[in-house]
Amino acid sequence: MDDKEMKKMVLDYVKREYLEEGDDREITESTPLISGGIVDSFSMVSLKRFLEKKFSIAIPDADASPEAFDTVNSIVALVNRFIK
Amino acid sequence: MFSDKCRQSYINELNGIKQQGIFKQERFIHAPQGAEIEVEFPAGASTKKVINMCANNYLGLSSHPEVVKAAHEGLDVRGYGMSSVRFICGTQDIHRQLENKLTEFLGTEDTLLFPSCMDANAGVFEAVLTDQDVMIADRLVHASIVDGMRLCKAAQDTYKHSDMEHLEAKLQEHQDKRNRMIITDGVFSMDGDLAKLDKIVELAEKYDAMVFVDESHASGFIGKTGRGTHEHCGVLGHIDIITTTLGKALGGASGGCVSGRRELVELCRQRARPYLFSNTVAPVIVYGALKVMDLISKTTERRDKLEQNTIYWRKLLKDAGFDIKEGESPIVPVMLYNAKLAQDIATDLYAEGIYAIGFFFPVVPKGQARIRTQLSAAHEKHHLDKAIEAFTKVGKKYNVLGKGKKEIIEMYGM
Ligand SMILES: Cc1ncc(COP(=O)(O)O)c(C=O)c1O
């Protein structure tokens, strides 16, 4: 899977998992998710689990920082570190 | 040691909080809690008489003469303090009596008192769940539940606020776990909406999950006889764990409890750290709370009055043209969306003699700033009439009457 496909997959998941009905905020690959108040650190766990399942990787808690999870771009960069 | 460098780093941190506009300051109240209070704000200013629209004094029992009298009596017959945690020598007969009363009132199997509901929520999950279990929480649960979940080794997941489809998907996803626990507030403290407990119980049965409900903003007044959200939703007896507080409707002093299935409560007695390692509520408070339970078990008068006040206040706000969150609870948020606008309006309301507080990110989601008003059975019609006069005057000044979300955001931004 190339980066573009991965980004789309993560972006789709974020929209499905975190946007409430009627929430029309535009989310792109560089939208700040956590510092932007879209994903709170309490709800971040399901995103981590999704990535681990989808890409068959294990992300150590120490690496699953709010900074690493802040944008789709940084998330895909993180995932790539563990795939390779 | 607290070096200059060390001190400076904390000064910088505090300044950061001030710059973000979220620095909190206390207001000193020179009176017992009630519908009308004397407030000193800012510190050093002369006191001002205001109508209180932000207390959790839902049933108006915080300074009720009979409760105060009972507390005096408690002081005389059981003393001031216990100087011990519960399981050493800190349990009196009256603590158990109060637990039994709460069990009966909440319609559960057993109850354990905690120093506060914050403590109950902090201790309960770790006491009853292991790393083979999963906790699935509504995303808007109270901060104390989030803390309690963090202390517990069970897997964590969340579902979109009150979204039953999303909850169902999560329950399906976690069928491989030993035990599942659905976690929600009964009444959500920021929006004032009620959890769909009937649907939640149905899903819990379908997917073999336990149900946990924090009833802090419901116990004593939601439901026909005030037992709570589970009564309102017709699922009395179906909730496995209820936590609630004595610090709001039920006298308003302090104390909380875990109430529910016998075995779960017993495990809390064995393992819950805030129960084991902190003193429980003082005898004075237990006596006061016993009187509260007595008062609200005898008659629904106070909760009925609160309901009338709620209906009346919601109508006043709507007729005046405010954008409110619809619902039935005595928590009525007036939506303003913009943080500064919410703060400015709260300040102007205070000048008009109305005490209500603006809430904004991070307490509520970004772009969801509001003034939260809360009703009490201690409010009389004239209080609410005076309050709406002030709200209308200030609402006109900021041109928000008759305006919805879109228009307010156009004027003031998110
Ligand atoms: C939903 C909820 N749970 C728990 C608490 C904590 O209650 P206590 O004051 O008893 O610690 C509060 C109070 O703010 C609350 O709103």
CSV table of N, CA and C in Angstrom, one decimal, chain A residues 24-78:
chain,number,residue,atom,x,y,z
A,24,ASP,N,-19.6,19.6,10.4
A,24,ASP,CA,-19.2,19.7,9.0
A,24,ASP,C,-17.8,20.2,8.8
A,25,ARG,N,-17.0,20.0,9.9
A,25,ARG,CA,-15.6,20.5,9.8
A,25,ARG,C,-14.9,19.7,8.7
A,26,GLU,N,-14.1,20.5,7.9
A,26,GLU,CA,-13.3,19.9,6.9
A,26,GLU,C,-12.0,19.3,7.5
A,27,ILE,N,-11.8,18.0,7.2
A,27,ILE,CA,-10.5,17.4,7.7
A,27,ILE,C,-9.7,17.0,6.6
A,28,THR,N,-8.4,17.5,6.6
A,28,THR,CA,-7.5,17.0,5.6
A,28,THR,C,-6.3,16.3,6.2
A,29,GLU,N,-5.3,16.0,5.4
A,29,GLU,CA,-4.2,15.2,5.9
A,29,GLU,C,-3.4,16.0,6.9
A,30,SER,N,-3.5,17.4,6.9
A,30,SER,CA,-2.7,18.2,7.7
A,30,SER,C,-3.5,18.9,8.8
A,31,THR,N,-4.8,18.5,8.9
A,31,THR,CA,-5.6,19.2,10.0
A,31,THR,C,-5.1,18.7,11.4
A,32,PRO,N,-4.8,19.6,12.3
A,32,PRO,CA,-4.5,19.1,13.7
A,32,PRO,C,-5.7,18.5,14.3
A,33,LEU,N,-5.5,17.2,14.7
A,33,LEU,CA,-6.6,16.4,15.2
A,33,LEU,C,-6.8,16.6,16.7
A,34,ILE,N,-5.6,16.4,17.4
A,34,ILE,CA,-5.7,16.5,18.8
A,34,ILE,C,-5.6,17.9,19.3
A,35,SER,N,-4.6,18.7,18.9
A,35,SER,CA,-4.5,20.1,19.3
A,35,SER,C,-5.7,20.9,18.7
A,36,GLY,N,-6.3,20.4,17.7
A,36,GLY,CA,-7.5,21.1,17.1
A,36,GLY,C,-8.8,20.7,17.7
A,37,GLY,N,-8.7,19.8,18.7
A,37,GLY,CA,-9.9,19.5,19.4
A,37,GLY,C,-10.9,18.5,18.7
A,38,ILE,N,-10.4,17.8,17.7
A,38,ILE,CA,-11.3,16.9,17.0
A,38,ILE,C,-11.2,15.5,17.7
A,39,VAL,N,-10.0,15.1,18.0
A,39,VAL,CA,-9.8,13.8,18.7
A,39,VAL,C,-9.2,14.2,20.1
A,40,ASP,N,-9.9,13.8,21.2
A,40,ASP,CA,-9.3,14.0,22.5
A,40,ASP,C,-8.4,12.8,22.9
A,41,SER,N,-7.5,13.0,23.9
A,41,SER,CA,-6.6,12.0,24.2
A,41,SER,C,-7.3,10.8,24.8
A,42,PHE,N,-8.5,11.0,25.3
A,42,PHE,CA,-9.3,9.9,25.9
A,42,PHE,C,-9.8,9.0,24.8
A,43,SER,N,-10.1,9.6,23.6
A,43,SER,CA,-10.7,8.8,22.5
A,43,SER,C,-9.6,8.3,21.5
A,44,MET,N,-8.4,8.7,21.8
A,44,MET,CA,-7.3,8.3,20.8
A,44,MET,C,-7.0,6.9,20.7
A,45,VAL,N,-7.4,6.1,21.8
A,45,VAL,CA,-7.0,4.7,21.9
A,45,VAL,C,-7.6,3.9,20.7
A,46,SER,N,-8.8,4.2,20.3
A,46,SER,CA,-9.4,3.4,19.2
A,46,SER,C,-8.7,3.6,17.9
A,47,LEU,N,-8.1,4.8,17.7
A,47,LEU,CA,-7.3,5.1,16.5
A,47,LEU,C,-6.0,4.2,16.5
A,48,LYS,N,-5.4,4.1,17.7
A,48,LYS,CA,-4.2,3.3,17.8
A,48,LYS,C,-4.6,1.8,17.5
A,49,ARG,N,-5.7,1.4,18.1
A,49,ARG,CA,-6.1,0.0,17.9
A,49,ARG,C,-6.4,-0.3,16.4
A,50,PHE,N,-7.0,0.7,15.8
A,50,PHE,CA,-7.3,0.6,14.3
A,50,PHE,C,-6.0,0.4,13.5
A,51,LEU,N,-5.1,1.3,13.8
A,51,LEU,CA,-3.8,1.2,13.0
A,51,LEU,C,-3.1,-0.1,13.3
A,52,GLU,N,-3.1,-0.6,14.5
A,52,GLU,CA,-2.4,-1.8,14.8
A,52,GLU,C,-3.0,-3.0,14.1
A,53,LYS,N,-4.3,-3.0,14.1
A,53,LYS,CA,-5.0,-4.1,13.4
A,53,LYS,C,-4.9,-4.0,11.9
A,54,LYS,N,-5.1,-2.8,11.4
A,54,LYS,CA,-5.1,-2.7,9.9
A,54,LYS,C,-3.8,-3.0,9.3
A,55,PHE,N,-2.7,-2.5,10.0
A,55,PHE,CA,-1.4,-2.7,9.4
A,55,PHE,C,-0.5,-3.8,10.1
A,56,SER,N,-1.2,-4.6,10.9
A,56,SER,CA,-0.5,-5.6,11.6
A,56,SER,C,0.8,-5.2,12.3
A,57,ILE,N,0.7,-4.2,13.1
A,57,ILE,CA,1.9,-3.7,13.8
A,57,ILE,C,1.6,-3.5,15.3
A,58,ALA,N,2.6,-3.3,16.1
A,58,ALA,CA,2.4,-2.9,17.5
A,58,ALA,C,3.0,-1.6,17.7
A,59,ILE,N,2.3,-0.6,18.1
A,59,ILE,CA,2.8,0.7,18.4
A,59,ILE,C,3.0,0.8,19.9
A,60,PRO,N,4.3,0.9,20.4
A,60,PRO,CA,4.5,1.0,21.9
A,60,PRO,C,3.8,2.3,22.4
A,61,ASP,N,3.3,2.2,23.6
A,61,ASP,CA,2.6,3.4,24.2
A,61,ASP,C,3.5,4.6,24.2
A,62,ALA,N,4.8,4.4,24.4
A,62,ALA,CA,5.7,5.6,24.4
A,62,ALA,C,5.7,6.3,23.1
A,63,ASP,N,5.5,5.6,22.0
A,63,ASP,CA,5.5,6.2,20.7
A,63,ASP,C,4.1,6.8,20.3
A,64,ALA,N,3.1,6.4,21.0
A,64,ALA,CA,1.7,6.8,20.7
A,64,ALA,C,1.4,8.1,21.4
A,65,SER,N,2.3,9.1,21.1
A,65,SER,CA,2.1,10.4,21.8
A,65,SER,C,1.1,11.3,21.1
A,66,PRO,N,0.5,12.2,21.8
A,66,PRO,CA,-0.5,13.1,21.1
A,66,PRO,C,0.2,13.8,19.9
A,67,GLU,N,1.5,14.1,20.0
A,67,GLU,CA,2.1,14.8,18.9
A,67,GLU,C,2.2,13.8,17.6
A,68,ALA,N,2.5,12.6,17.9
A,68,ALA,CA,2.6,11.7,16.7
A,68,ALA,C,1.2,11.4,16.1
A,69,PHE,N,0.2,11.6,16.9
A,69,PHE,CA,-1.2,11.3,16.4
A,69,PHE,C,-1.9,12.6,15.9
A,70,ASP,N,-1.2,13.7,15.8
A,70,ASP,CA,-1.9,15.0,15.6
A,70,ASP,C,-2.4,15.2,14.2
A,71,THR,N,-1.7,14.7,13.2
A,71,THR,CA,-2.3,14.8,11.9
A,71,THR,C,-2.2,13.5,11.1
A,72,VAL,N,-3.0,13.4,10.1
A,72,VAL,CA,-3.0,12.1,9.3
A,72,VAL,C,-1.6,11.9,8.7
A,73,ASN,N,-0.9,13.0,8.3
A,73,ASN,CA,0.4,12.9,7.8
A,73,ASN,C,1.4,12.3,8.9
A,74,SER,N,1.3,12.8,10.1
A,74,SER,CA,2.2,12.3,11.1
A,74,SER,C,1.9,10.9,11.5
A,75,ILE,N,0.6,10.6,11.5
A,75,ILE,CA,0.2,9.2,11.8
A,75,ILE,C,0.7,8.2,10.8
A,76,VAL,N,0.7,8.6,9.5
A,76,VAL,CA,1.2,7.7,8.5
A,76,VAL,C,2.7,7.5,8.6
A,77,ALA,N,3.3,8.6,9.0
A,77,ALA,CA,4.8,8.5,9.2
A,77,ALA,C,5.1,7.6,10.3
A,78,LEU,N,4.3,7.7,11.4
A,78,LEU,CA,4.5,6.8,12.5
A,78,LEU,C,4.3,5.3,12.1
